[in-house]
CSV table of C-alpha atoms in Angstrom, one decimal:
chain,number,residue,atom,x,y,z
A,1,GLN,CA,-13.2,177.0,20.6
A,2,VAL,CA,-9.9,175.8,22.0
A,3,GLN,CA,-7.5,178.4,23.2
A,4,LEU,CA,-3.8,177.9,22.4
A,5,VAL,CA,-0.5,179.5,23.5
A,6,GLU,CA,2.9,178.8,21.7
A,7,SER,CA,6.2,179.0,23.4
A,8,GLY,CA,9.9,177.8,22.9
A,9,GLY,CA,11.0,179.9,20.0
A,10,GLY,CA,14.4,181.6,19.9
A,11,LEU,CA,17.7,182.1,18.0
A,12,VAL,CA,19.6,179.0,16.9
A,13,GLN,CA,22.5,178.3,14.5
A,14,PRO,CA,21.9,176.3,11.3
A,15,GLY,CA,21.9,172.7,12.0
A,16,GLY,CA,20.7,173.3,15.6
A,17,SER,CA,17.5,172.1,17.3
A,18,LEU,CA,14.5,173.8,19.0
A,19,ARG,CA,11.4,172.4,20.7
A,20,LEU,CA,8.2,174.4,20.5
A,21,SER,CA,5.2,173.9,22.7
A,22,CYS,CA,1.5,174.6,22.2
A,23,GLU,CA,-0.5,174.6,25.3
A,24,SER,CA,-4.3,174.7,25.6
A,25,SER,CA,-6.0,176.8,28.2
A,26,GLY,CA,-9.4,175.1,27.5
A,27,SER,CA,-11.1,172.0,28.7
A,28,THR,CA,-11.7,170.3,25.3
A,29,PHE,CA,-8.1,170.0,24.1
A,30,SER,CA,-8.4,166.3,23.2
A,31,THR,CA,-11.5,167.0,21.0
A,32,TYR,CA,-9.2,168.8,18.5
A,33,ALA,CA,-6.6,167.8,16.0
A,34,VAL,CA,-3.6,170.3,16.2
A,35,GLY,CA,-1.4,171.7,13.6
A,36,TRP,CA,1.7,173.9,13.3
A,37,PHE,CA,2.1,176.5,10.7
A,38,ARG,CA,4.7,179.2,10.0
A,39,GLN,CA,4.9,182.5,8.4
A,40,ALA,CA,7.9,184.5,7.3
A,41,PRO,CA,7.8,188.2,6.6
A,42,GLY,CA,6.3,189.0,3.2
A,43,LYS,CA,5.4,185.3,2.7
A,44,GLU,CA,2.2,183.2,2.9
A,45,ARG,CA,1.5,181.1,5.9
A,46,GLU,CA,2.9,177.6,5.3
A,47,PHE,CA,1.7,174.2,6.8
A,48,VAL,CA,4.4,172.5,8.9
A,49,ALA,CA,2.7,169.5,10.8
A,50,ALA,CA,-0.5,168.2,12.2
A,51,ILE,CA,-1.5,165.5,14.6
A,52,THR,CA,-4.7,163.7,15.2
A,53,ARG,CA,-6.9,164.0,18.4
A,54,THR,CA,-5.3,160.9,19.9
A,55,GLY,CA,-1.8,161.3,18.4
A,56,ASP,CA,-2.1,158.1,16.4
A,57,ASN,CA,-1.4,159.7,13.0
A,58,THR,CA,0.8,162.8,11.9
A,59,TYR,CA,1.2,164.7,8.7
A,60,TYR,CA,4.1,166.9,7.6
A,61,GLY,CA,4.8,169.5,5.0
A,62,ASP,CA,7.4,168.4,2.4
A,63,SER,CA,9.9,171.1,3.5
A,64,VAL,CA,10.1,169.7,7.1
A,65,LYS,CA,9.7,165.9,6.5
A,66,GLY,CA,12.5,163.9,8.3
A,67,ARG,CA,13.5,167.0,10.4
A,68,PHE,CA,10.5,168.0,12.5
A,69,THR,CA,8.4,165.7,14.8
A,70,ILE,CA,5.0,166.6,16.2
A,71,THR,CA,3.8,164.9,19.4
A,72,ARG,CA,0.9,165.5,21.9
A,73,ASP,CA,0.2,164.8,25.5
A,74,ASN,CA,-3.5,165.2,26.1
A,75,ALA,CA,-3.1,164.8,29.9
A,76,LYS,CA,-0.9,168.0,29.9
A,77,ASN,CA,-3.0,169.7,27.2
A,78,THR,CA,0.2,170.1,25.2
A,79,VAL,CA,1.3,169.6,21.6
A,80,ASN,CA,5.1,169.8,20.8
A,81,LEU,CA,7.1,170.4,17.7
A,82,GLN,CA,10.6,169.1,17.8
A,83,MET,CA,12.7,170.7,15.2
A,84,THR,CA,16.2,169.5,14.2
A,85,SER,CA,18.7,170.2,11.4
A,86,LEU,CA,17.3,173.7,11.2
A,87,LYS,CA,17.9,175.9,8.2
A,88,PRO,CA,17.8,179.5,7.7
A,89,GLU,CA,14.7,179.1,5.6
A,90,ASP,CA,13.0,177.7,8.7
A,91,THR,CA,13.0,181.3,10.1
A,92,ALA,CA,9.5,182.3,10.7
A,93,VAL,CA,6.8,183.0,13.3
A,94,TYR,CA,5.3,179.6,14.2
A,95,TYR,CA,1.7,179.2,15.1
A,96,CYS,CA,-0.4,176.3,16.4
A,97,ALA,CA,-4.0,175.8,15.7
A,98,GLY,CA,-6.7,173.4,16.9
A,99,ASP,CA,-9.5,172.2,14.5
A,100,THR,CA,-10.7,169.3,12.6
A,101,TRP,CA,-8.1,167.3,10.7
A,102,SER,CA,-9.4,168.2,7.3
A,103,LEU,CA,-9.1,171.9,8.0
A,104,LEU,CA,-5.7,171.6,9.4
A,105,VAL,CA,-4.0,169.8,6.7
A,106,THR,CA,-5.6,172.0,4.1
A,107,GLY,CA,-4.6,175.2,5.9
A,108,LEU,CA,-8.1,176.5,6.3
A,109,THR,CA,-8.3,176.6,10.0
A,110,ASP,CA,-8.7,180.0,11.8
A,111,ASN,CA,-8.2,178.9,15.4
A,112,TRP,CA,-4.7,180.3,15.9
A,113,GLY,CA,-2.5,181.0,18.9
A,114,GLN,CA,-0.4,184.1,19.1
A,115,GLY,CA,2.8,182.6,17.6
A,116,THR,CA,6.4,182.2,18.6
A,117,GLN,CA,9.5,183.5,16.7
A,118,VAL,CA,12.1,181.1,15.4
A,119,THR,CA,15.2,182.6,13.9
A,120,VAL,CA,17.9,180.3,12.3
A,121,SER,CA,21.1,182.3,11.8
A,122,SER,CA,24.9,182.1,12.3
């Protein structure tokens, strides 16, 4: 299974931007589609975005469409999530996961990284 580590979280003001990174320590990174999910305290895990193995297609949750962009660089074993126009409701721990496309977009994957905290507050 692919092993993933998230980074780039932090504290930003509403309307600000952050870029999260998901880096693989394995040798089969390009075999997996990769998705981003988030979970706020007391709430269910929410799908954010996913990208195909080659990066030729992406899919976004309704709450982040037009604000977040997912990209990947297989040569660097990295998937990024560029977040703009951040809102307080974006506050959560963000996780990346590597799996098949179908498992990612349905939220059924179980191949998670450790997560990185994003806090949007003035």
